[in-house]
Structures are given as structure tokens and as C-alpha cells.
Coordinates of C-alpha atoms in Angstrom, one line a residue:
X1 CA -7.9 -37.3 19.1
X2 CA -5.7 -34.4 18.1
X3 CA -6.8 -34.8 14.5
X4 CA -10.4 -34.8 15.6
X5 CA -9.8 -31.6 17.6
X6 CA -8.3 -29.9 14.6
X7 CA -11.2 -31.0 12.4
X8 CA -13.7 -29.7 14.9
X9 CA -11.8 -26.4 15.1
X10 CA -11.7 -26.1 11.3
X11 CA -15.5 -26.7 11.2
X12 CA -16.0 -24.0 13.8
X13 CA -13.9 -21.6 11.8
X14 CA -15.6 -22.3 8.6
X15 CA -19.0 -21.9 10.3
X16 CA -18.0 -18.5 11.7
X17 CA -16.7 -17.3 8.4
X18 CA -20.0 -18.4 6.7
X19 CA -22.1 -16.6 9.4
X20 CA -20.0 -13.4 9.0
X21 CA -20.2 -13.7 5.2
X22 CA -24.0 -14.0 5.3
X23 CA -24.1 -10.9 7.6
X24 CA -22.0 -9.1 5.0
X25 CA -24.3 -10.1 2.2
X26 CA -27.3 -8.8 4.2
X27 CA -25.4 -5.5 4.7
X28 CA -24.6 -5.3 1.0
X29 CA -28.3 -5.9 0.1
X30 CA -29.3 -3.1 2.4
X31 CA -26.8 -0.8 0.7
X32 CA -28.2 -1.7 -2.7
X33 CA -31.6 -0.5 -1.6
X34 CA -30.3 2.8 -0.3
X35 CA -29.5 4.6 -3.6
X36 CA -31.8 7.4 -2.6
X37 CA -29.2 8.4 -0.1
X38 CA -26.4 8.3 -2.6
X39 CA -23.9 11.2 -2.8
X40 CA -24.8 13.8 -5.3
X41 CA -22.2 15.7 -7.4
X42 CA -22.8 18.8 -5.3
X43 CA -22.4 16.9 -2.1
X44 CA -19.2 15.2 -3.5
X45 CA -17.8 18.7 -4.0
X46 CA -18.6 19.7 -0.4
X47 CA -17.0 16.4 0.8
X48 CA -13.9 17.1 -1.3
X49 CA -13.6 20.5 0.3
X50 CA -14.1 19.0 3.7
X51 CA -11.3 16.6 3.1
X52 CA -9.1 19.6 2.0
X53 CA -9.9 21.3 5.3
X54 CA -9.1 18.1 7.1
X55 CA -5.6 18.0 5.4
X56 CA -4.9 21.6 6.4
X57 CA -6.1 21.2 10.0
X58 CA -3.5 18.3 10.4
X59 CA -0.8 19.9 8.2
X60 CA -0.9 23.3 9.9
X61 CA -1.1 21.6 13.3
X62 CA 2.1 19.8 12.5
X63 CA 3.9 22.9 11.1
X64 CA 2.8 25.1 14.0
X65 CA 3.5 22.6 16.8
X66 CA 5.8 19.8 15.7
X67 CA 8.0 20.9 12.7
X68 CA 10.8 20.1 12.1
X69 CA 10.4 17.0 14.3
X70 CA 9.1 13.9 12.6
X71 CA 5.5 13.7 13.7
X72 CA 2.8 15.5 15.6
X73 CA 1.3 14.6 18.9
X74 CA -2.2 16.1 18.1
X75 CA -3.7 16.0 21.6
X76 CA -0.9 17.7 23.5
X77 CA 0.1 19.8 20.4
X78 CA 3.8 18.8 20.6
X79 CA 6.2 17.1 18.3
X80 CA 8.3 13.9 18.4
X81 CA 11.1 12.3 16.4
X82 CA 9.9 8.8 15.5
X83 CA 11.9 7.7 12.5
X84 CA 15.1 9.6 11.9
X85 CA 14.6 13.2 12.9
X86 CA 14.3 14.6 9.4
X87 CA 10.9 16.5 9.3
X88 CA 9.2 13.2 8.3
X89 CA 5.7 14.5 8.1
X90 CA 6.7 17.4 5.8
X91 CA 8.5 15.1 3.4
X92 CA 5.6 12.6 3.4
X93 CA 3.1 15.4 2.7
X94 CA 4.9 17.0 -0.3
X95 CA 3.0 15.4 -3.2
X96 CA -0.3 15.8 -1.3
X97 CA 0.3 19.5 -1.3
X98 CA 1.0 19.3 -5.1
X99 CA -2.1 17.2 -5.6
X100 CA -4.2 19.8 -3.9
X101 CA -2.7 22.5 -6.1
X102 CA -1.1 24.4 -3.3
X103 CA 1.8 25.9 -5.2
X104 CA 2.9 28.3 -2.4
X105 CA 3.2 25.7 0.3
X106 CA 4.7 23.1 -2.0
X107 CA 7.4 25.4 -3.3
X108 CA 8.2 26.7 0.2
X109 CA 8.4 23.1 1.6
X110 CA 10.7 22.0 -1.3
X111 CA 13.0 25.0 -0.8
X112 CA 13.2 24.4 3.0
X113 CA 14.1 20.7 2.6
X114 CA 16.6 21.5 -0.1
X115 CA 18.4 24.0 2.1
X116 CA 18.1 22.4 5.5
X117 CA 18.0 18.6 5.3
X118 CA 21.3 16.8 5.6
X119 CA 21.6 13.1 6.1
X120 CA 25.3 13.3 7.0
X121 CA 24.3 15.0 10.2
X122 CA 21.9 12.2 11.3
X123 CA 23.6 9.5 13.5
X124 CA 20.5 7.3 13.9
X125 CA 19.6 3.7 13.1
X126 CA 16.5 3.7 11.0
X127 CA 14.1 1.2 9.4
X128 CA 15.2 0.5 5.8
X129 CA 11.5 -0.1 4.9
X130 CA 10.0 2.9 6.5
X131 CA 12.8 5.2 5.4
X132 CA 12.5 4.0 1.8
X133 CA 8.7 4.3 1.5
X134 CA 8.2 7.5 3.5
X135 CA 11.4 9.6 3.0
X136 CA 13.0 8.3 -0.2
X137 CA 9.7 8.0 -1.9
X138 CA 8.6 11.4 -0.7
X139 CA 11.7 13.0 -2.0
X140 CA 11.7 11.3 -5.4
X141 CA 8.0 12.0 -6.0
X142 CA 8.4 15.7 -5.1
X143 CA 11.5 16.0 -7.3
X144 CA 9.6 14.8 -10.3
X145 CA 6.8 17.2 -9.7
X146 CA 9.0 20.2 -8.8
X147 CA 11.3 19.7 -11.8
X148 CA 8.7 19.3 -14.6
X149 CA 6.7 22.1 -16.2
X150 CA 4.1 19.6 -17.3
X151 CA 2.9 19.0 -13.8
X152 CA 1.9 22.6 -13.4
X153 CA 3.8 22.7 -10.0
X154 CA 7.3 23.3 -11.2
X155 CA 9.4 25.3 -8.6
X156 CA 11.4 28.0 -10.4
X157 CA 14.3 27.9 -8.0
X158 CA 14.5 24.1 -7.9
X159 CA 17.8 22.6 -9.0
X160 CA 17.6 18.9 -8.2
X161 CA 18.1 19.4 -4.5
X162 CA 15.6 16.7 -3.6
X163 CA 17.1 14.2 -6.1
X164 CA 20.5 14.8 -4.6
X165 CA 19.2 14.2 -1.1
X166 CA 17.4 11.0 -2.3
X167 CA 20.6 9.6 -3.8
X168 CA 22.6 10.4 -0.7
X169 CA 20.0 8.7 1.5
X170 CA 19.8 5.6 -0.7
X171 CA 23.6 5.2 -0.6
X172 CA 23.4 5.3 3.1
X173 CA 20.8 2.5 3.0
X174 CA 22.8 0.3 0.6
X175 CA 25.0 -1.4 3.3
X176 CA 21.8 -3.1 4.5
X177 CA 21.8 -5.2 1.3
X178 CA 25.3 -6.7 2.0
X179 CA 24.0 -10.1 3.2
X180 CA 24.7 -13.6 1.9
X181 CA 21.1 -13.8 0.5
X182 CA 20.9 -10.3 -0.9
X183 CA 17.8 -9.8 1.3
X184 CA 18.5 -6.6 3.4
X185 CA 18.8 -6.1 7.1
X186 CA 15.8 -4.4 8.6
X187 CA 17.7 -1.4 10.0
X188 CA 20.8 0.6 9.2
X189 CA 22.7 3.5 10.8
X190 CA 22.8 6.5 8.4
X191 CA 26.4 7.3 9.4
X192 CA 28.0 3.9 10.3
X193 CA 26.1 1.3 8.4
X194 CA 24.7 -1.9 9.9
X195 CA 25.5 -2.6 13.5
X196 CA 27.2 -5.8 14.2
X197 CA 24.4 -6.8 16.6
X198 CA 21.6 -6.0 14.1
X199 CA 18.9 -8.7 13.9
X200 CA 19.3 -11.1 11.0
X201 CA 15.5 -11.5 10.8
X202 CA 13.4 -9.3 8.5
X203 CA 9.9 -9.3 7.2
X204 CA 9.0 -10.3 3.6
X205 CA 7.4 -6.9 3.1
X206 CA 10.5 -5.2 4.6
X207 CA 12.8 -6.9 2.2
X208 CA 10.6 -7.0 -0.8
X209 CA 8.9 -3.6 -0.9
X210 CA 11.8 -1.3 -2.1
X211 CA 11.8 -1.8 -5.8
X212 CA 9.7 1.2 -6.9
X213 CA 11.6 3.9 -5.0
X214 CA 15.1 2.4 -5.7
X215 CA 14.2 1.6 -9.3
X216 CA 13.0 5.1 -10.0
X217 CA 16.2 6.5 -8.4
X218 CA 18.4 4.3 -10.7
X219 CA 16.6 5.7 -13.8
X220 CA 16.9 9.3 -12.6
X221 CA 20.6 9.0 -11.7
X222 CA 21.6 6.5 -14.4
X223 CA 23.1 4.3 -11.7
X224 CA 21.8 0.7 -11.8
X225 CA 23.0 -0.3 -8.4
X226 CA 19.8 0.8 -6.6
X227 CA 17.5 -1.1 -8.9
X228 CA 19.8 -4.2 -8.9
X229 CA 20.0 -4.7 -5.1
X230 CA 16.3 -4.3 -4.6
X231 CA 15.3 -6.6 -7.5
X232 CA 17.9 -9.2 -6.3
X233 CA 16.2 -9.1 -2.8
X234 CA 12.8 -9.8 -4.4
X235 CA 14.2 -12.7 -6.4
X236 CA 15.9 -14.1 -3.3
X237 CA 12.6 -14.1 -1.4
X238 CA 10.7 -15.6 -4.3
X239 CA 13.4 -18.3 -4.8
X240 CA 12.7 -19.5 -1.2
X241 CA 8.9 -19.8 -1.7
X242 CA 7.3 -23.1 -0.8
X243 CA 6.1 -25.7 -3.2
X244 CA 2.7 -24.1 -3.0
X245 CA 4.1 -20.8 -4.2
X246 CA 3.5 -19.1 -0.9
X247 CA 6.0 -17.0 1.1
X248 CA 6.2 -16.7 4.9
X249 CA 6.2 -13.6 7.1
X250 CA 9.8 -13.5 8.4
X251 CA 13.1 -14.7 7.0
X252 CA 16.7 -14.9 8.1
X253 CA 18.7 -12.7 5.7
X254 CA 21.9 -14.8 6.2
X255 CA 20.6 -18.3 5.9
X256 CA 17.5 -17.7 3.9
X257 CA 15.5 -19.9 6.3
X258 CA 11.9 -18.9 7.2
X259 CA 11.6 -18.0 10.8
X260 CA 7.8 -17.5 10.6
X261 CA 6.0 -19.6 8.0
X262 CA 2.6 -17.9 8.3
X263 CA 1.5 -16.9 4.8
X264 CA -1.1 -14.2 4.2
X265 CA -1.8 -11.0 2.4
X266 CA -1.7 -8.7 5.5
X267 CA 0.9 -7.9 8.2
X268 CA 4.6 -8.5 7.2
X269 CA 3.8 -9.6 3.7
X270 CA 1.2 -7.3 2.1
X271 CA 3.2 -4.9 0.0
X272 CA 5.5 -7.7 -1.3
X273 CA 2.5 -8.6 -3.5
X274 CA 1.7 -5.0 -4.2
X275 CA 5.2 -4.1 -5.5
X276 CA 5.4 -7.2 -7.8
X277 CA 2.5 -5.8 -9.9
X278 CA 3.4 -2.2 -9.5
X279 CA 7.0 -2.7 -10.5
X280 CA 5.7 -4.2 -13.8
X281 CA 3.2 -1.4 -14.3
X282 CA 5.8 1.3 -13.7
X283 CA 8.9 -0.2 -15.3
X284 CA 7.5 -2.6 -17.8
X285 CA 9.7 -5.4 -16.4
X286 CA 7.8 -8.6 -17.3
X287 CA 9.8 -10.7 -14.8
X288 CA 7.8 -9.0 -12.0
X289 CA 4.6 -9.7 -13.9
X290 CA 5.2 -13.4 -14.1
X291 CA 6.2 -13.7 -10.5
X292 CA 3.1 -11.8 -9.5
X293 CA 0.8 -14.0 -11.5
X294 CA 2.1 -17.1 -9.8
X295 CA 2.1 -15.5 -6.3
X296 CA -1.4 -14.1 -6.9
X297 CA -2.8 -17.5 -8.0
X298 CA -1.4 -19.2 -4.9
X299 CA -2.9 -16.5 -2.7
X300 CA -6.3 -16.9 -4.2
X301 CA -6.1 -20.7 -4.0
X302 CA -4.9 -21.1 -0.5
X303 CA -5.7 -17.9 1.4
X304 CA -9.0 -16.9 -0.1
X305 CA -12.2 -18.0 1.7
X306 CA -14.7 -15.9 -0.2
X307 CA -14.9 -13.1 0.7
X308 CA -12.2 -13.3 3.5
X309 CA -8.5 -14.1 3.6
X310 CA -6.8 -16.2 6.3
X311 CA -3.3 -17.0 7.2
X312 CA -2.0 -20.5 6.5
X313 CA 1.2 -22.4 6.9
X314 CA 3.3 -21.8 3.7
X315 CA 4.2 -25.5 3.3
X316 CA 0.9 -27.3 4.2
X317 CA -1.7 -24.6 3.7
X318 CA -3.2 -25.5 7.1
X319 CA -5.0 -22.5 8.6
X320 CA -3.1 -21.0 11.5
X321 CA -4.8 -17.6 11.9
X322 CA -8.4 -16.9 10.9
X323 CA -8.0 -13.2 11.2
X324 CA -8.8 -10.1 9.2
X325 CA -6.1 -7.5 9.9
X326 CA -6.5 -4.0 8.7
X327 CA -3.4 -4.1 6.4
X328 CA -5.3 -6.7 4.2
X329 CA -7.7 -3.9 3.2
X330 CA -5.3 -2.8 0.4
X331 CA -5.9 -6.0 -1.5
X332 CA -9.2 -5.1 -3.3
X333 CA -7.4 -2.1 -4.7
X334 CA -4.6 -4.2 -5.9
X335 CA -7.1 -6.6 -7.5
X336 CA -8.6 -3.6 -9.4
X337 CA -5.2 -2.8 -10.9
X338 CA -4.8 -6.5 -11.9
X339 CA -8.3 -6.5 -13.5
X340 CA -9.8 -9.0 -11.0
X341 CA -12.9 -6.9 -10.0
X342 CA -15.5 -9.4 -8.8
X343 CA -13.7 -10.8 -5.8
X344 CA -12.4 -7.3 -5.0
X345 CA -16.0 -6.1 -4.7
X346 CA -17.0 -8.9 -2.4
X347 CA -14.0 -8.6 -0.2
X348 CA -14.2 -4.8 0.1
X349 CA -17.9 -5.2 1.2
X350 CA -16.8 -7.6 3.9
X351 CA -14.0 -5.4 5.1
X352 CA -16.4 -2.4 5.0
X353 CA -18.8 -4.3 7.2
X354 CA -16.2 -4.4 9.9
X355 CA -15.6 -0.6 9.7
X356 CA -19.3 0.0 9.9
X357 CA -19.6 -2.3 12.9
X358 CA -17.0 -0.3 15.0
X359 CA -16.7 3.0 13.2
X360 CA -13.1 2.0 12.2
X361 CA -11.2 -1.1 11.2
X362 CA -9.3 -2.6 14.2
X363 CA -5.8 -3.9 13.6
X364 CA -7.2 -7.4 14.0
X365 CA -10.7 -8.9 13.8
X366 CA -11.1 -12.6 14.6
X367 CA -13.2 -14.5 12.1
X368 CA -13.7 -17.4 14.5
X369 CA -15.0 -15.4 17.5
X370 CA -16.5 -12.6 15.3
X371 CA -14.9 -10.1 17.6
X372 CA -12.0 -7.7 17.9
X373 CA -8.7 -9.6 18.4
X374 CA -7.3 -9.1 21.8
X375 CA -4.3 -6.7 21.7
X376 CA -5.2 -5.5 18.2
X377 CA -8.0 -3.0 19.0
X378 CA -6.4 0.2 17.8
X379 CA -7.0 2.2 14.6
X380 CA -3.9 4.2 13.8
X381 CA -5.5 6.2 11.0
X382 CA -4.7 3.6 8.4
X383 CA -5.6 4.3 4.7
X384 CA -5.9 0.9 3.2
X385 CA -9.7 0.5 3.1
X386 CA -10.1 4.1 1.8
X387 CA -7.5 3.3 -0.9
X388 CA -9.4 0.3 -2.1
X389 CA -12.6 2.3 -2.0
X390 CA -11.0 4.9 -4.3
X391 CA -9.8 2.2 -6.8
X392 CA -13.2 0.4 -6.9
X393 CA -15.0 3.7 -7.5
X394 CA -12.6 4.6 -10.3
X395 CA -13.2 1.2 -11.9
X396 CA -16.9 0.9 -11.5
X397 CA -18.3 4.4 -10.8
X398 CA -20.7 2.6 -8.4
X399 CA -22.1 5.4 -6.1
X400 CA -22.0 3.1 -3.1
X401 CA -18.3 3.7 -2.9
X402 CA -19.0 7.4 -2.5
X403 CA -21.4 6.5 0.3
X404 CA -18.7 4.4 1.9
X405 CA -16.2 7.3 1.6
X406 CA -18.7 9.7 3.1
X407 CA -19.2 7.4 6.1
X408 CA -15.5 6.9 6.6
X409 CA -14.9 10.7 6.4
X410 CA -17.6 11.2 9.1
X411 CA -16.0 8.6 11.3
X412 CA -12.6 10.3 11.0
X413 CA -14.1 13.7 11.7
X414 CA -16.2 12.8 14.7
X415 CA -13.9 10.1 16.2
X416 CA -10.3 11.1 15.5
X417 CA -10.3 14.9 15.1
X418 CA -8.4 16.6 18.0
X419 CA -7.1 20.0 18.8
X420 CA -4.0 20.1 16.5
X421 CA -4.7 17.3 14.1
X422 CA -6.1 13.7 14.0
X423 CA -5.5 11.1 16.7
X424 CA -5.0 7.4 16.7
X425 CA -7.9 5.4 18.2
X426 CA -6.5 3.1 20.9
X427 CA -9.7 1.0 21.1
X428 CA -12.3 0.8 18.4
X429 CA -14.9 -0.4 20.9
X430 CA -14.8 2.7 23.0
X431 CA -13.1 5.2 20.6
X432 CA -10.5 6.4 23.1
X433 CA -8.1 8.7 21.4
X434 CA -4.3 8.3 21.5
X435 CA -1.8 11.2 21.2
X436 CA -0.2 10.3 17.9
X437 CA -0.6 11.1 14.2
X438 CA 1.4 9.0 11.7
X439 CA 2.8 10.9 8.7
X440 CA 1.0 8.5 6.4
X441 CA -2.3 10.1 7.5
X442 CA -1.3 13.1 5.2
X443 CA 0.5 11.0 2.6
X444 CA -2.2 8.4 2.1
X445 CA -5.4 8.5 4.1
X446 CA -6.4 12.1 3.3
X447 CA -5.0 11.8 -0.3
X448 CA -7.2 8.8 -1.2
X449 CA -10.3 10.4 0.3
X450 CA -9.7 13.6 -1.6
X451 CA -9.1 11.7 -4.9
X452 CA -12.3 9.7 -4.3
X453 CA -14.6 12.8 -4.1
X454 CA -12.6 14.8 -6.7
X455 CA -13.2 11.9 -9.2
X456 CA -17.0 12.2 -8.5
X457 CA -16.9 16.0 -9.1
X458 CA -15.0 15.8 -12.3
X459 CA -11.4 15.4 -11.6
X460 CA -9.2 18.5 -11.4
X461 CA -5.7 17.2 -10.4
X462 CA -2.4 16.3 -11.8
X463 CA -3.1 12.5 -11.4
X464 CA -6.2 12.6 -13.6
X465 CA -5.5 15.5 -15.9
X466 CA -1.7 15.5 -16.0
X467 CA 0.5 14.3 -18.9
X468 CA 1.5 11.0 -17.4
X469 CA 0.0 7.9 -15.9
X470 CA 0.9 7.5 -12.2
X471 CA 1.6 4.5 -10.1
X472 CA 1.0 5.0 -6.3
X473 CA 3.7 3.7 -4.0
X474 CA 2.7 1.8 -0.9
X475 CA 3.0 5.1 0.9
X476 CA 0.7 6.8 -1.6
X477 CA 3.5 8.7 -3.3
X478 CA 3.0 9.7 -6.9
X479 CA 5.4 8.0 -9.3
X480 CA 4.9 9.2 -12.9
X481 CA 5.4 6.7 -15.8
X482 CA 7.5 9.1 -17.8
X483 CA 9.5 7.9 -20.9
X484 CA 12.6 8.0 -18.7
X485 CA 11.1 5.7 -16.1
X486 CA 8.7 3.4 -17.9
X487 CA 10.4 1.6 -20.7
X488 CA 8.2 -0.2 -23.3
X489 CA 10.3 -3.3 -22.9
X490 CA 12.6 -3.9 -20.0
X491 CA 15.8 -5.9 -20.4
X492 CA 16.9 -8.2 -17.6
X493 CA 20.1 -7.1 -15.9
X494 CA 20.7 -10.2 -13.8
X495 CA 22.6 -13.3 -14.7
X496 CA 20.3 -16.4 -14.9
X497 CA 17.1 -14.4 -14.8
X498 CA 14.0 -15.8 -16.5
X499 CA 14.0 -13.4 -19.4
X500 CA 17.4 -14.6 -20.6
X501 CA 15.8 -17.9 -21.6
X502 CA 13.8 -16.6 -24.6
X503 CA 10.1 -16.5 -24.7
X504 CA 8.9 -16.0 -21.1
X505 CA 5.5 -17.5 -21.6
X506 CA 7.1 -20.7 -22.8
X507 CA 10.0 -21.1 -20.4
X508 CA 8.6 -19.7 -17.1
X509 CA 7.6 -22.4 -14.6
X510 CA 3.8 -22.9 -14.5
X511 CA 2.8 -24.2 -11.1
X512 CA 0.0 -26.6 -10.2
X513 CA -1.6 -23.7 -8.5
X514 CA -1.7 -21.8 -11.8
X515 CA -3.4 -24.8 -13.4
X516 CA -5.9 -25.4 -10.6
X517 CA -7.6 -22.1 -9.7
X518 CA -9.5 -21.8 -6.5
X519 CA -13.2 -22.6 -7.2
X520 CA -14.5 -19.5 -5.6
X521 CA -12.4 -17.1 -7.7
X522 CA -14.7 -16.8 -10.7
X523 CA -13.0 -13.9 -12.4
X524 CA -10.8 -16.0 -14.7
X525 CA -7.9 -13.8 -13.9
X526 CA -5.3 -15.2 -16.2
X527 CA -7.3 -14.9 -19.4
X528 CA -8.1 -11.2 -19.0
X529 CA -5.3 -8.9 -17.9
X530 CA -6.9 -5.9 -19.6
X531 CA -10.5 -6.7 -19.5
X532 CA -12.2 -8.0 -16.3
X533 CA -15.7 -9.5 -16.1
X534 CA -18.0 -7.3 -14.2
X535 CA -21.3 -8.3 -12.6
X536 CA -24.2 -6.0 -13.3
X537 CA -25.3 -6.6 -9.7
X538 CA -22.5 -4.4 -8.6
X539 CA -22.1 -1.7 -11.2
X540 CA -24.3 1.1 -12.4
X541 CA -22.2 2.1 -15.4
X542 CA -19.5 0.7 -17.6
X543 CA -16.2 0.2 -15.9
X544 CA -13.3 2.3 -17.1
X545 CA -9.7 1.5 -17.5
X546 CA -7.8 2.1 -14.3
X547 CA -4.0 1.9 -14.7
X548 CA -3.8 2.1 -18.5
X549 CA -0.4 0.4 -18.2
X550 CA -1.2 -3.3 -18.2
X551 CA -0.1 -4.7 -21.5
X552 CA -1.7 -7.5 -23.6

């Protein structure tokens, strides 16, 4: 009877997904017929300017009402310390100021941080993950911009102050990695290290999304310790994957046992996949590439139910959670970077249909009930869907992505704008505002919107016109692939690593998942790292190279 109940439940879930997929297809067909309403070049310029005004409304609101506290409360026009008490929003906004070409504010912000920020005065326990991606990443990105004439944003008085702060901060985070597995604790005190009562449970994303920031720091300081500990953490997580090449959501950093075996591409796991590919793109370390290829194949085989993704048990692949959560929306953008365009297009269209249904993407949308998941009704100004929209437009130049960007900008302006900035939406069904603005709104959400419309106008920014290719961190920070950072060939530094065995492609384990692709993934991912197959149904012009870093 229990088996029959499970089968009936599975049939209901598959039926719901099919119904929702058909609805999405109908929506996409409608969009295809509405080219007459597409964004013109002149309108794109106006939209870019509107996004710029959006940034300054929020940035000035923070500086006038919250600085130097971490974040702005945009309804009450007050500030609050939410992470560590180190002017978080200012640090997170630095490279967005540079991207907008605001030399005056960028230089003033760099100088203030260099003179006033001191981590040896902060006796607080902070998230290793959030501190790394927001603060360490913000400092490193701004350092590389402020110190380089080629960016056009060099600060004359700058003398490595941000780099010194970044190194000091990273050393204060290092005690978190002192575990039997090498997977870091989730939190650490900046003065006293890891508390003896600190939880031994951390998320896969929390332990495996530190490689870009720490790796760049190692190359800037010539100290390999930062890169070593973060890569060891990734390898430790991957070594504990299931036979299906899936990883769970939470793991014990002492025993290496999975405490939550739900596998997915969203909450608690998302950026683990992201940094596998981006670490290869930025550093040229092929070990990350081969891990990514296996992990990606498994995700497409077991998690992908075209065009949606579900959560499954990492050992059995049984569906445990038929849910779209908003953090999944980064995935189509990652697929663009990997060259897997067709499923990215379909999945983005599905995710966009949820945004258009509510005006925003809720934190959770149940694919079985076709409704907002109870307890997950909020929209905290997340950037992921906008990020994927930018990457898909960059790859295809399909004007529908500009239409999508225009619609999302309108939703943000009419639904989230408040007296001193932009507010969280506490419930996407009634659009009630909440008195909080995350720093990532300025680091990511506004940044990707601005880049989208600037690309349509004829790009005029350091990312598109600068001397380097850039990899975006998971917080949207700009990490340039300079000769110092991006080596043509990376040597393995770790005993027993795959690349000590000779030819990687001959010696690396090829899983059954790799051999048996999911039937609905028709892009033939493995045969075309640099050239994806595009459907003329979705594009109006030849796709262009995106990262420029993926090697044959």
C-alpha cells in the first residue's frame, strides 16, 4: 500500500509539472508573437539610466541613513548591523560604483575603508560564507580595480590598503578550516576563532563556495595557504558524493557524514556547482573542470525534469521536494557559461513565468500544488533570475530578454521602492513591503540589470571594454583574469590529486551518469565545451562567445 501511495504521489507530481510546463510553453509562445513591443536601443538607454538612478536612490539612502552600519532599513530610514559591523553595504557596492564609472564616489569609498576599517576591533562571530563572498570578495575586487591603470578607475592615493585588509580578514577566517575533514565550520569569531560550542553542521554551499575569493588572494599575496584550504574543502565534499555523483545539502565537518541528503541545485547547494566551473574559468585548474563535468551530468540526469529541477535523495534519486526555489534561478546563467544553451533557455522561461505570475519570484513555488510554498512567500530582492537573463541575452541577443529585464525593472520600481531605498517583499501574493535591504541588492541585482541594458545600448563599461575577461563571483563581484591570476596551465598542489596521475582525460573516473545522459538534455554538453547548439526558434542572431575562457 505504501508503495502504491508513493507511485500515486509521483504520478500527481509529474502531472503537475507537465501542466505547469505546458502553461510555460503557452506563455513563451505569446512572448514570441510580441516582438512589436520589444525594447528599442533608445529605450534600452533610458532603462539603463533608470537602473542607474535606482542604484543611487538605494546607495545614497544607505550612506545618508545607515552608514557605517552594515545595511539599510529603507522604510524607517535607519541602519542595522547584520553581519559583522563593518560597513557591509559600502564594501559590497564598491565594484558597482566602478562599473558605473563613478570615479569620485569609488575613490572616496576606497579611501574611507582603507583608513577606518579594522578587523582587529571587531569581536563578533560571523558567517564564513557570507563574510567571504560579500566582504572578502568586495575588498579583493575593489583592490584590483583601484590599483590598475588599465581599469580607468585607479585611485592615485591607493597603496594596497584593501588588499592588506583582505589578507587580515582571511587569516581570521582560517581557523574555521581546522576540522578533521577540512570542510570549514559555518561561523568563526574574528578575534577568538571558532567557539567550542560551534555547530559541526554546515551547508555544501557554505563549505564549497570559497575558492574564488581565497584563490585570488593567494595569487595576490603569494601565500598558497588560502587557496589550499578552500580547494581541500571542495575535494573533501566531492569525495563524499553518492554513487550517483550527487551531494547533499548539509554535512558534519568532523565526521563527514551527510546530515541532510536532499540533493538539488538551489538552497544550500547552488553555488557549489557555480564555483566548480568558475574556479576553472578563472584559474585554469582543470581539476575543477572535471569535477564540474561529473557533477553537472548527474544534476541533469537526476534533478532535471524539463524545464524544472527538483530535489531528490542523493543515494536513491527519489524525489523528496518538487519545489522551485528562487536560488535555482542562477542555473541558466551557469549553463550559458558552460555552453549548454538550449536547456538554459527553457528553464529560464519556466522561472520567468513564475515571476510574471506574482510580480516577483517567491522563495519557494510548489510544483505539485502550483502555488507559493507555505512559509516561503517572500522576495528579498534576489538577483538570480536577472543574472541569468543577462547571460542569456549576452549569448543570444534575443530581444525577449530585454523585454524580461524591462518587466523585472518595472516590478522592482513599483513594488519594492520605498522612501530611502528598496524593500524586501514579505509576501509576493499581496506585495507587502518589509523594512530591510540586503547589501547584495547593490552588489548584484542592480549590477546585472544595468549590464543587461548597457549591453543593448552598446556596452560602455570596464567589463565589456576593459583589458581583461572577468569572472563574476557568486556575490557579483568582478574578478579579472589577469596574467597573475589566470594561469594557462595550473599545477596541482595537493598530494594524491587527480592531475598527478598523468593525462586527466584518461585517468579520471567516468561515472555511469556521464555515459548515460538524461534523455531530455538534448544539448550534447560534453562534446561541445566551446560551441553549443542553438535552436533558431529561440534566437534572432548568431550567439556570441560569453566567457572567452573555456579551453578546448
